[in-house]
Structure formats: C-alpha cells, structure tokens
CSV table of C-alpha atoms and ligand atoms in Angstrom, one decimal:
chain,number,residue,atom,x,y,z
A,5,MET,CA,0.0,0.0,0.0
A,6,ILE,CA,1.2,3.5,-0.8
A,7,THR,CA,2.6,5.5,2.1
A,8,PRO,CA,1.4,9.1,2.1
A,9,ASN,CA,3.6,11.9,3.1
A,10,MET,CA,3.1,11.3,6.9
A,11,HIS,CA,4.4,14.7,7.7
A,12,TYR,CA,1.0,16.1,7.0
A,13,ALA,CA,-0.1,14.4,10.2
A,14,ASP,CA,2.3,16.7,12.0
A,15,LEU,CA,0.5,19.8,10.8
A,16,LYS,CA,-1.3,21.7,13.6
A,17,ASN,CA,-4.8,22.6,12.7
A,18,SER,CA,-5.0,26.3,12.0
A,19,TYR,CA,-7.9,27.5,14.1
A,20,LEU,CA,-7.2,31.2,13.6
A,21,PHE,CA,-9.4,32.2,10.7
A,22,TYR,CA,-11.7,29.3,11.2
A,23,ASN,CA,-12.4,30.5,14.8
A,24,ILE,CA,-12.7,34.1,13.8
A,25,GLY,CA,-15.2,33.1,11.1
A,26,LYS,CA,-17.1,31.0,13.6
A,27,LYS,CA,-17.2,33.6,16.3
A,28,THR,CA,-18.3,36.4,14.0
A,29,LYS,CA,-21.0,34.2,12.4
A,30,ALA,CA,-22.4,33.3,15.8
A,31,TYR,CA,-22.4,36.9,16.9
A,32,LEU,CA,-24.3,38.0,13.7
A,33,GLU,CA,-26.8,35.3,14.1
A,34,ALA,CA,-27.5,36.4,17.7
A,35,ASN,CA,-27.4,40.1,16.7
A,36,PRO,CA,-28.8,40.4,13.2
A,37,ASP,CA,-29.2,44.1,13.4
A,38,LYS,CA,-25.4,44.8,14.1
A,39,LYS,CA,-22.8,45.7,11.5
A,40,LEU,CA,-19.3,44.4,11.8
A,41,TYR,CA,-16.2,46.6,11.2
A,42,ARG,CA,-13.7,44.1,9.8
A,43,MET,CA,-10.1,45.1,10.5
A,44,GLY,CA,-8.8,41.6,10.3
A,45,ILE,CA,-8.7,41.0,6.6
A,46,GLY,CA,-5.4,40.5,4.8
A,47,ASP,CA,-7.1,41.0,1.4
A,48,VAL,CA,-7.2,44.3,-0.4
A,49,SER,CA,-10.5,46.2,-1.0
A,50,LEU,CA,-9.6,48.6,-3.8
A,51,PRO,CA,-9.8,47.4,-7.4
A,52,LEU,CA,-6.8,47.2,-9.8
A,53,CYS,CA,-5.6,50.6,-11.1
A,54,GLU,CA,-6.5,52.0,-14.5
A,55,SER,CA,-3.1,51.3,-16.1
A,56,VAL,CA,-3.3,47.6,-15.2
A,57,ILE,CA,-6.9,47.2,-16.4
A,58,LYS,CA,-6.0,48.8,-19.7
A,59,ALA,CA,-2.9,46.6,-20.2
A,60,LEU,CA,-5.0,43.5,-19.3
A,61,HIS,CA,-7.6,44.4,-21.9
A,62,GLU,CA,-4.9,45.0,-24.5
A,63,ALA,CA,-3.3,41.6,-23.7
A,64,VAL,CA,-6.7,39.9,-24.1
A,65,ASP,CA,-7.0,41.5,-27.5
A,66,ASP,CA,-3.5,40.3,-28.4
A,67,GLN,CA,-4.7,36.8,-27.8
A,68,ALA,CA,-7.4,37.2,-30.4
A,69,VAL,CA,-5.0,38.0,-33.2
A,70,LYS,CA,-2.8,35.5,-34.9
A,71,GLU,CA,0.2,37.9,-35.2
A,72,ARG,CA,0.1,39.0,-31.6
A,73,PHE,CA,-1.1,35.7,-30.0
A,74,HIS,CA,1.1,34.2,-27.2
A,75,GLY,CA,1.2,30.5,-26.3
A,76,TYR,CA,3.4,29.1,-23.6
A,77,MET,CA,5.5,31.8,-21.9
A,78,PRO,CA,9.2,31.3,-20.9
A,79,GLU,CA,9.1,29.5,-17.6
A,80,PRO,CA,11.2,32.0,-15.6
A,81,GLY,CA,9.0,34.9,-16.8
A,82,ALA,CA,8.4,37.0,-20.0
A,83,PRO,CA,11.6,38.8,-20.9
A,84,PHE,CA,9.7,42.1,-21.0
A,85,LEU,CA,8.6,41.7,-17.4
A,86,ARG,CA,11.9,40.4,-16.1
A,87,ALA,CA,13.6,43.5,-17.7
A,88,THR,CA,10.9,45.8,-16.2
A,89,ILE,CA,11.4,44.4,-12.7
A,90,GLY,CA,15.2,44.4,-13.1
A,91,GLU,CA,14.9,48.1,-14.0
A,92,TYR,CA,12.6,48.7,-10.9
A,93,TYR,CA,15.5,47.5,-8.7
A,94,ARG,CA,18.2,49.2,-10.6
A,95,SER,CA,16.3,52.6,-10.6
A,96,ARG,CA,16.6,52.3,-6.8
A,97,GLY,CA,20.3,51.6,-6.9
A,98,VAL,CA,20.0,47.9,-6.3
A,99,ASN,CA,22.1,46.0,-8.8
A,100,VAL,CA,20.0,43.1,-10.0
A,101,THR,CA,20.2,41.6,-13.5
A,102,ASP,CA,17.2,40.6,-15.5
A,103,GLU,CA,18.4,36.9,-15.3
A,104,GLU,CA,18.2,37.1,-11.6
A,105,VAL,CA,14.5,38.0,-11.7
A,106,PHE,CA,11.9,35.2,-11.9
A,107,VAL,CA,8.2,35.9,-12.4
A,108,SER,CA,5.9,33.9,-10.2
A,109,GLY,CA,2.2,33.3,-9.7
A,110,GLY,CA,2.4,35.0,-6.2
A,111,ALA,CA,4.5,34.9,-3.1
A,112,SER,CA,2.6,32.1,-1.4
A,113,ASP,CA,3.1,29.7,-4.3
A,114,GLU,CA,6.8,30.7,-4.4
A,115,LEU,CA,7.4,30.4,-0.7
A,116,GLY,CA,6.2,26.8,-0.9
A,117,ASP,CA,7.8,25.9,-4.2
A,118,ILE,CA,11.2,27.4,-3.4
A,119,LEU,CA,11.8,24.8,-0.7
A,120,ASP,CA,12.6,22.4,-3.5
A,121,LEU,CA,16.0,24.0,-3.6
A,122,PHE,CA,17.0,22.8,-0.2
A,123,ASP,CA,17.7,19.3,1.1
A,124,ARG,CA,14.9,17.9,3.4
A,125,SER,CA,17.5,17.5,6.2
A,126,SER,CA,18.0,21.2,6.3
A,127,SER,CA,16.5,23.2,9.2
A,128,ALA,CA,14.4,26.3,9.0
A,129,LEU,CA,14.4,29.3,11.3
A,130,VAL,CA,11.0,31.0,11.8
A,131,ILE,CA,11.0,34.3,13.7
A,132,GLU,CA,7.7,34.4,15.5
A,133,PRO,CA,5.0,35.8,15.5
A,134,ALA,CA,5.1,34.8,11.8
A,135,TYR,CA,3.0,34.4,8.7
A,136,PRO,CA,1.7,30.8,9.3
A,137,ALA,CA,2.8,29.4,5.9
A,138,TYR,CA,6.5,29.4,6.8
A,139,VAL,CA,6.0,26.8,9.5
A,140,ASP,CA,3.4,24.7,7.6
A,141,ALA,CA,5.4,24.4,4.4
A,142,ASN,CA,8.4,23.1,6.3
A,143,VAL,CA,6.4,20.7,8.4
A,144,MET,CA,5.0,19.2,5.2
A,145,ALA,CA,8.5,18.6,4.0
A,146,GLY,CA,9.5,17.1,7.4
A,147,ARG,CA,12.1,19.8,8.1
A,148,ARG,CA,13.3,20.6,11.6
A,149,ILE,CA,12.0,24.1,12.6
A,150,VAL,CA,13.8,26.4,14.9
A,151,HIS,CA,11.3,28.8,16.4
A,152,LEU,CA,12.8,32.2,17.5
A,153,ALA,CA,10.4,34.2,19.7
A,154,SER,CA,10.4,38.0,19.3
A,155,GLY,CA,8.8,40.5,21.6
A,156,ILE,CA,8.3,44.0,22.8
A,157,GLU,CA,11.8,44.1,24.2
A,158,ASN,CA,13.4,44.0,20.8
A,159,GLY,CA,10.5,45.7,18.9
A,160,PHE,CA,9.7,42.3,17.4
A,161,LEU,CA,12.9,42.5,15.5
A,162,PRO,CA,15.3,40.0,17.1
A,163,GLU,CA,19.0,39.8,16.5
A,164,PRO,CA,20.8,36.7,15.4
A,165,SER,CA,22.2,34.4,18.1
A,166,ASP,CA,23.4,30.9,18.5
A,167,GLU,CA,19.9,29.7,19.1
A,168,ALA,CA,18.9,31.1,15.7
A,169,LYS,CA,21.2,28.9,13.7
A,170,ALA,CA,19.5,27.1,10.9
A,171,ASP,CA,20.0,26.4,7.2
A,172,ILE,CA,17.1,28.4,5.9
A,173,LEU,CA,16.3,31.7,7.6
A,174,TYR,CA,12.9,33.3,7.1
A,175,ILE,CA,12.9,37.1,7.4
A,176,CYS,CA,9.8,39.1,6.6
A,177,SER,CA,10.2,42.9,6.6
A,178,PRO,CA,7.8,44.8,6.7
A,179,ASN,CA,6.5,42.0,8.9
A,180,ASN,CA,3.2,40.3,8.8
A,181,PRO,CA,1.7,40.3,11.5
A,182,THR,CA,3.7,42.8,13.5
A,183,GLY,CA,4.3,45.6,10.9
A,184,ALA,CA,7.9,45.9,12.2
A,185,VAL,CA,10.6,46.8,9.7
A,186,PHE,CA,14.3,45.9,10.0
A,187,THR,CA,16.7,48.8,9.8
A,188,ARG,CA,19.8,48.5,7.6
A,189,GLU,CA,22.0,47.9,10.7
A,190,LYS,CA,19.8,45.1,12.1
A,191,LEU,CA,19.2,43.4,8.8
A,192,GLN,CA,23.0,43.6,8.1
A,193,LYS,CA,23.5,41.5,11.2
A,194,TRP,CA,21.3,38.7,9.7
A,195,VAL,CA,23.1,38.9,6.4
A,196,ASP,CA,26.5,38.6,8.1
A,197,PHE,CA,25.1,35.8,10.2
A,198,ALA,CA,23.8,33.9,7.2
A,199,ASN,CA,27.1,34.3,5.3
A,200,SER,CA,29.2,33.2,8.2
A,201,ASN,CA,27.0,30.1,8.7
A,202,GLY,CA,26.4,29.2,5.1
A,203,SER,CA,22.7,29.7,5.6
A,204,VAL,CA,20.2,31.1,3.0
A,205,ILE,CA,17.8,33.9,3.9
A,206,LEU,CA,14.3,33.7,2.4
A,207,PHE,CA,13.5,37.4,2.5
A,208,ASP,CA,9.8,38.0,2.2
A,209,ALA,CA,9.3,41.5,0.9
A,210,ALA,CA,5.6,41.3,0.1
A,211,TYR,CA,5.1,44.7,1.8
A,212,GLU,CA,8.2,46.6,0.6
A,213,ALA,CA,6.0,49.2,-1.2
A,214,PHE,CA,4.6,50.3,2.1
A,215,ILE,CA,7.9,51.5,3.4
A,216,GLU,CA,8.0,55.3,3.4
A,217,ASP,CA,10.9,56.1,5.8
A,218,GLU,CA,14.1,56.9,3.8
A,219,GLY,CA,16.9,54.6,4.9
A,220,LEU,CA,14.8,51.5,5.7
A,221,PRO,CA,15.7,48.7,3.3
A,222,ARG,CA,13.0,47.8,0.8
A,223,SER,CA,15.2,45.0,-0.6
A,224,ILE,CA,17.7,42.8,1.2
A,225,PHE,CA,20.0,43.3,-1.8
A,226,GLU,CA,20.5,46.9,-0.7
A,227,LEU,CA,22.8,45.3,1.9
A,228,GLU,CA,26.5,44.4,1.6
A,229,GLY,CA,26.9,40.6,1.1
A,230,ALA,CA,23.2,39.8,0.6
A,231,LYS,CA,23.9,38.4,-2.9
A,232,THR,CA,25.8,35.5,-1.5
A,233,CYS,CA,23.2,34.5,1.1
A,234,ALA,CA,19.6,35.6,0.1
A,235,ILE,CA,16.6,35.0,-2.0
A,236,GLU,CA,14.0,37.7,-2.2
A,237,ILE,CA,10.3,36.9,-2.6
A,238,CYS,CA,7.9,39.7,-3.7
A,239,SER,CA,4.3,40.0,-4.6
A,240,LEU,CA,2.1,42.4,-6.4
A,241,SER,CA,-0.9,41.4,-4.2
A,242,LYS,CA,-0.7,44.2,-1.7
A,243,THR,CA,1.4,46.5,-3.8
A,244,ALA,CA,-1.0,46.7,-6.6
A,245,GLY,CA,-4.2,44.7,-5.7
A,246,PHE,CA,-3.2,41.5,-7.4
A,247,THR,CA,-4.5,39.2,-4.7
A,248,GLY,CA,-7.1,37.7,-7.1
A,249,THR,CA,-5.1,38.3,-10.3
A,250,ARG,CA,-1.9,36.6,-9.0
A,251,LEU,CA,1.5,37.8,-9.8
A,252,GLY,CA,4.8,38.0,-7.9
A,253,TYR,CA,8.5,37.9,-8.5
A,254,THR,CA,11.6,36.4,-6.9
A,255,VAL,CA,15.2,37.5,-7.1
A,256,ILE,CA,17.8,34.8,-6.9
A,257,PRO,CA,21.3,36.2,-7.4
A,258,LYS,CA,23.8,34.3,-9.6
A,259,ALA,CA,26.3,34.6,-6.7
A,260,LEU,CA,24.2,32.5,-4.4
A,261,VAL,CA,26.1,29.2,-4.5
A,262,ARG,CA,26.4,26.4,-2.0
A,263,GLN,CA,28.5,23.3,-2.4
A,264,GLY,CA,29.1,24.2,-6.1
A,265,MET,CA,25.4,24.5,-6.8
A,266,CYS,CA,24.1,27.8,-8.2
A,267,PHE,CA,20.6,28.4,-6.9
A,268,ASN,CA,19.7,30.6,-9.8
A,269,ASP,CA,20.5,27.8,-12.3
A,270,MET,CA,18.6,25.3,-10.1
A,271,TRP,CA,15.5,27.5,-10.1
A,272,VAL,CA,15.6,27.8,-13.9
A,273,ARG,CA,15.7,24.0,-14.0
A,274,ASN,CA,12.9,23.8,-11.4
A,275,ARG,CA,10.6,26.2,-13.2
A,276,THR,CA,11.2,24.6,-16.6
A,277,THR,CA,10.3,21.2,-15.2
A,278,LYS,CA,7.4,22.2,-12.9
A,279,THR,CA,5.7,25.1,-14.6
A,280,ASN,CA,4.8,26.4,-18.0
A,281,GLY,CA,5.1,30.0,-17.1
A,282,VAL,CA,2.7,32.6,-15.9
A,283,SER,CA,-0.1,33.7,-18.2
A,284,TYR,CA,0.9,36.3,-20.8
A,285,ILE,CA,-2.2,38.4,-20.0
A,286,ILE,CA,-1.3,38.6,-16.3
A,287,GLN,CA,2.3,39.4,-17.0
A,288,LYS,CA,1.2,42.3,-19.3
A,289,GLY,CA,-1.0,43.6,-16.5
A,290,GLY,CA,1.9,43.2,-14.1
A,291,ALA,CA,4.3,45.2,-16.3
A,292,ALA,CA,1.9,48.1,-16.3
A,293,VAL,CA,2.4,48.4,-12.5
A,294,PHE,CA,6.0,49.6,-13.2
A,295,THR,CA,5.2,52.3,-15.7
A,296,PRO,CA,5.2,55.9,-14.4
A,297,GLU,CA,1.4,56.1,-14.6
A,298,GLY,CA,1.1,52.6,-13.0
A,299,GLN,CA,3.4,53.7,-10.1
A,300,LYS,CA,1.4,56.9,-9.6
A,301,GLN,CA,-1.9,55.0,-9.5
A,302,ILE,CA,-0.7,52.2,-7.1
A,303,ARG,CA,0.8,54.9,-4.9
A,304,GLU,CA,-2.7,56.5,-4.6
A,305,ASN,CA,-4.1,53.2,-3.5
A,306,ILE,CA,-1.3,52.6,-1.0
A,307,GLY,CA,-1.9,56.1,0.2
A,308,TYR,CA,-5.5,55.3,0.9
A,309,TYR,CA,-4.5,52.3,3.0
A,310,LYS,CA,-1.9,54.4,4.8
A,311,GLU,CA,-4.5,57.0,5.7
A,312,ASN,CA,-6.5,54.1,7.3
A,313,ALA,CA,-3.4,53.2,9.2
A,314,ARG,CA,-2.9,56.8,10.3
A,315,LEU,CA,-6.4,57.0,11.7
A,316,LEU,CA,-5.9,53.8,13.7
A,317,MET,CA,-2.5,54.9,15.0
A,318,GLU,CA,-3.9,58.2,16.0
A,319,ALA,CA,-6.6,56.4,18.0
A,320,LEU,CA,-4.0,54.2,19.7
A,321,ASP,CA,-1.7,57.1,20.4
A,322,GLU,CA,-4.6,59.0,22.1
A,323,LEU,CA,-5.3,55.9,24.2
A,324,GLY,CA,-1.6,55.5,25.1
A,325,ILE,CA,-1.6,51.9,23.9
A,326,TRP,CA,1.7,50.4,22.8
A,327,TYR,CA,1.8,49.3,19.1
A,328,CYS,CA,4.3,48.8,16.3
A,329,GLY,CA,3.8,48.9,12.5
A,330,GLY,CA,1.3,51.1,10.7
A,331,LYS,CA,3.7,53.7,9.4
A,332,ASN,CA,5.8,51.6,7.0
A,333,SER,CA,3.4,48.6,6.8
A,334,PRO,CA,-0.3,47.8,6.4
A,335,TYR,CA,-0.5,46.1,9.7
A,336,ILE,CA,-0.7,47.5,13.2
A,337,TRP,CA,0.3,45.2,16.1
A,338,MET,CA,-1.0,46.4,19.4
A,339,LYS,CA,-0.7,45.3,23.0
A,340,CYS,CA,-4.0,44.2,24.4
A,341,PRO,CA,-5.0,46.5,27.2
A,342,ASP,CA,-5.2,45.5,30.9
A,343,GLY,CA,-3.2,42.3,30.4
A,344,MET,CA,-6.0,40.7,28.3
A,345,GLY,CA,-5.3,37.6,26.2
A,346,SER,CA,-5.6,38.0,22.5
A,347,TRP,CA,-8.8,36.0,22.2
A,348,GLU,CA,-10.3,37.6,25.2
A,349,PHE,CA,-9.6,41.0,23.6
A,350,PHE,CA,-11.1,39.7,20.3
A,351,ASP,CA,-14.3,38.7,22.1
A,352,HIS,CA,-14.4,42.0,24.0
A,353,LEU,CA,-14.1,44.1,20.8
A,354,LEU,CA,-16.7,42.0,18.9
A,355,LYS,CA,-19.2,42.1,21.7
A,356,GLU,CA,-18.8,45.7,22.7
A,357,ILE,CA,-18.0,47.6,19.5
A,358,GLN,CA,-18.4,45.0,16.7
A,359,VAL,CA,-14.8,45.6,15.6
A,360,VAL,CA,-13.1,42.4,14.3
A,361,GLY,CA,-9.3,42.1,14.3
A,362,THR,CA,-6.9,39.1,14.4
A,363,PRO,CA,-5.7,37.7,17.8
A,364,GLY,CA,-1.9,37.7,17.9
A,365,GLU,CA,-1.8,34.2,19.4
A,366,GLY,CA,-2.7,32.8,16.0
A,367,PHE,CA,0.8,33.8,14.7
A,368,GLY,CA,2.7,31.9,17.3
A,369,ALA,CA,2.7,31.5,21.1
A,370,CYS,CA,4.7,34.8,21.6
A,371,GLY,CA,1.8,36.6,19.9
A,372,GLU,CA,-0.4,36.0,22.9
A,373,GLY,CA,-1.4,39.3,24.5
A,374,TYR,CA,-1.2,41.2,21.1
A,375,PHE,CA,-3.7,42.0,18.4
A,376,ARG,CA,-3.4,42.7,14.7
A,377,PHE,CA,-5.3,45.3,12.7
A,378,SER,CA,-5.0,45.4,9.0
A,379,VAL,CA,-5.7,48.6,7.1
A,380,PHE,CA,-7.0,47.1,3.8
A,381,GLY,CA,-10.6,47.9,4.7
A,382,SER,CA,-12.8,50.9,3.7
A,383,ARG,CA,-12.2,54.4,4.9
A,384,GLU,CA,-15.7,54.6,6.4
A,385,ASP,CA,-15.3,51.4,8.4
A,386,THR,CA,-11.8,52.5,9.6
A,387,ILE,CA,-13.1,55.9,10.8
A,388,GLU,CA,-15.9,54.2,12.7
A,389,ALA,CA,-13.7,51.5,14.1
A,390,ALA,CA,-11.2,54.0,15.4
A,391,ARG,CA,-14.0,56.1,16.9
A,392,ARG,CA,-15.5,53.0,18.6
A,393,LEU,CA,-12.0,51.9,19.9
A,394,LYS,CA,-11.4,55.3,21.5
A,395,GLU,CA,-14.8,55.3,23.1
A,396,LEU,CA,-14.5,51.8,24.5
A,397,LEU,CA,-10.9,51.9,25.7
A,398,ARG,CA,-11.0,55.4,27.1
A,399,GLN,CA,-13.4,54.1,29.7
A,400,LYS,CA,-10.7,51.8,31.1
B,510,PLP,N1,4.0,36.8,2.5
B,510,PLP,C1,3.4,37.5,3.4
B,510,PLP,C2,4.2,38.0,4.6
B,510,PLP,C3,2.0,37.7,3.3
B,510,PLP,O1,1.4,38.4,4.3
B,510,PLP,C4,1.3,37.2,2.2
B,510,PLP,C5,-0.1,37.4,2.0
B,510,PLP,O2,-0.9,37.9,2.9
B,510,PLP,C6,2.0,36.5,1.2
B,510,PLP,C7,3.4,36.3,1.4
B,510,PLP,C8,1.3,35.9,0.1
B,510,PLP,O3,1.2,36.8,-1.0
B,510,PLP,P1,0.6,36.3,-2.4
B,510,PLP,O4,-0.8,36.9,-2.4
B,510,PLP,O5,1.5,36.9,-3.4
B,510,PLP,O6,0.6,34.8,-2.5
C-alpha cells in the first residue's frame, strides 16, 4: 500500500481564521441588526488601477489576433517583465540583473515551491510571530523548525544568536503580522550571520512598497553581502491589488552558490520542469504596474490604506496603547489593554463595539497578548472602528 507523506499528520490545525469566522458568524446570528467593522482581513479592498486594467484588456485582444497571440511563456518569466522588474530594482540603486529576476504566480506559491531547492534534512528558522505558511510548508517537508520568539523588548525585530542557527532563515520585513521593519543595521547582522554560517535567507518583501521612511531597506539586496546569502520573494498582491489576479517575482542572485550548486541555475531548471510560465495576460498587467502612470496609481491606493493606518494609529496614540507597525506597513500590532489575552480582547471588541481584528496568538505563542489590525478595509469602516475603539478603551 502506498505511504502518504506522513508529515501532513504533524501539521497543527490552523484555528485562527476558522475561529474568527465561527465567532463572527455566531455573533451576527445572535445580533442580526449589528454591522461588523472588519479590520482583520489581509485582502485588499480597492480594485486594480486603471493602467493595469488597460494593459490586461490589450493583452486579451492580443490573444485574439494570430500575429500577436502568445502561447506558452518562458518559464522563468516573460523577458519584457523580467527586464521591467530588473529596472525597478536598478532605478533604486539595487544591482539586480534581468536573469536574476523570476516571475511567479504569487508569493505564497513561491514560498512553498522554493523549498525544492533545499535538502529535506536542512533546518528552517522562523521568527515568531510569523506568517503561518512558513512553518506549515516546512512541516509538510519534514524539516526541523527552529522557532525564535520576538517580543516588545526588541520591537519584534530579534537579532541573530546561536539559538537562531539554521540552514534556511525566514525574514519578513515589513512584517506580517507585526508591521515591524528591519533597519539596515539590524538586517545587516542577519546577512552577516547567514554568510558566516552558510545559511540562506528567504526574504519575504511582500510589503516593501509600504515603506516610506528613507533609509529603511526595501530590498535585502541593498545590503552588503546579501547576494551570496539571500533570495527575495515579492508580490504584487498588496502593492497593486493582485490578490485575485496573481503575480509575484523572486530574485535569486547568480552569486548564491552552496557546495558548487548555483541556486539561480537550479531555479531555472525547477521552473522549466514544474511550470509552463505565468499567463501572458497577467504578466502584461503586471508590467503596467511599473510604468510611471502605474506607479502613480498604485501609490494612490497605497496612500488610501496608509491613511487608514494613520487613523488607527492616531486612536491608539490617544489611548496611550503600545503598538508597532502602521507607518511603513499595512499592519498594526497592538498590545492588548489590561493584560487581556488576545482571544479575550477579540471577544471584547466583537461584543462591545463590533470591531473584528486578528488575535496575535494565531501567529505563534509569543503573539499572545497582542492583536493585529489590517488597514485594507474601507475608509468609512476604519473611521468608525477608530472612533469606537477610542470610546471603548478610554473608559478603562
Ligand atoms: N508573504 C506574506 C508575509 C504575506 O502576508 C502574504 C499574504 O498575505 C504572502 C506572502 C502571500 O502573498 P501572495 O498573495 O502573493 O501569495
């Protein structure tokens, strides 16, 4: 009889979004007249920008004409999009060649698939609280996971140490769920640590476009030595509203070599074996994001979300509540007041003011006592949620 991958039995059930869904449903059934203010969603609410829509339409029309029709696309990505993304890096002073850029169907797919490049006996470091897929993808492969807790004492940005030694190092900056962003100095320590141990950093830059403070690194390749120890995984999901359209990109430097194996060459081989490229239409839509008009339009949308963040931060500042994130990220990570647990605070907000967020405990044990707000909702709901938060928590 066939033996399934028994590591799936080691996966912990993810109760986070299931529980949130169950609790909100039960609340609405009991209180059908109430409206919920959903500040927990990680999905965007604004549509694709005009430039992208136009490019998508044009690409659809191309597919109707023999002379302009495209069949299979090159597996690592269309040359026009690899060049556009390469230029996006170079225009910011980051020296990335077009051959180092790979087009993907999104960061989630890539974060899972990229693990093919590493031996199953390799270990993976996950800095917690963390995006849950990092742990689960490695559990499925049977890898040993090193959990490194972060906390308020280091602003949820821990430094490398002996207990953080592992082969694969996940770093997410700006972070989901904490919104914390590594400074150059702090990130450089991880780059040096990876180089000296022969590890590889998987740098999740899904939220790089939300960084506004000059000097904060938007790409790990801004740092000295990163090309010999890092892979960067990006997404247009939050940057440009591609959550349902699906497009991302990954940078694998040619200089990333371990035991004579070049990871860039390996990934070309992997993609040509396991994919047939991302749709021409979607890649055309993605390229429009990087045009001057596209950049202007996505910046307007990001600005909209950032104003939501500002409104929530203003409320928390007024209340004197500790939080991080918000300024350079679409997430705000707050400390639950009065020593409340994160689910206790969730229930409290739901019952008293109908505001729904995400309990921090769902992102790892050290997230207990914290709560995440996302700013991807509507302005009207955010204004009302901020008002209700102030009213409720001021009474304390
Ligand atoms: N990485 C992080 C940190 C995320 O928060 C998300 C989505 O929420 C992803 C990756 C996945 O992005 P994509 O939509 O490109 O799969």
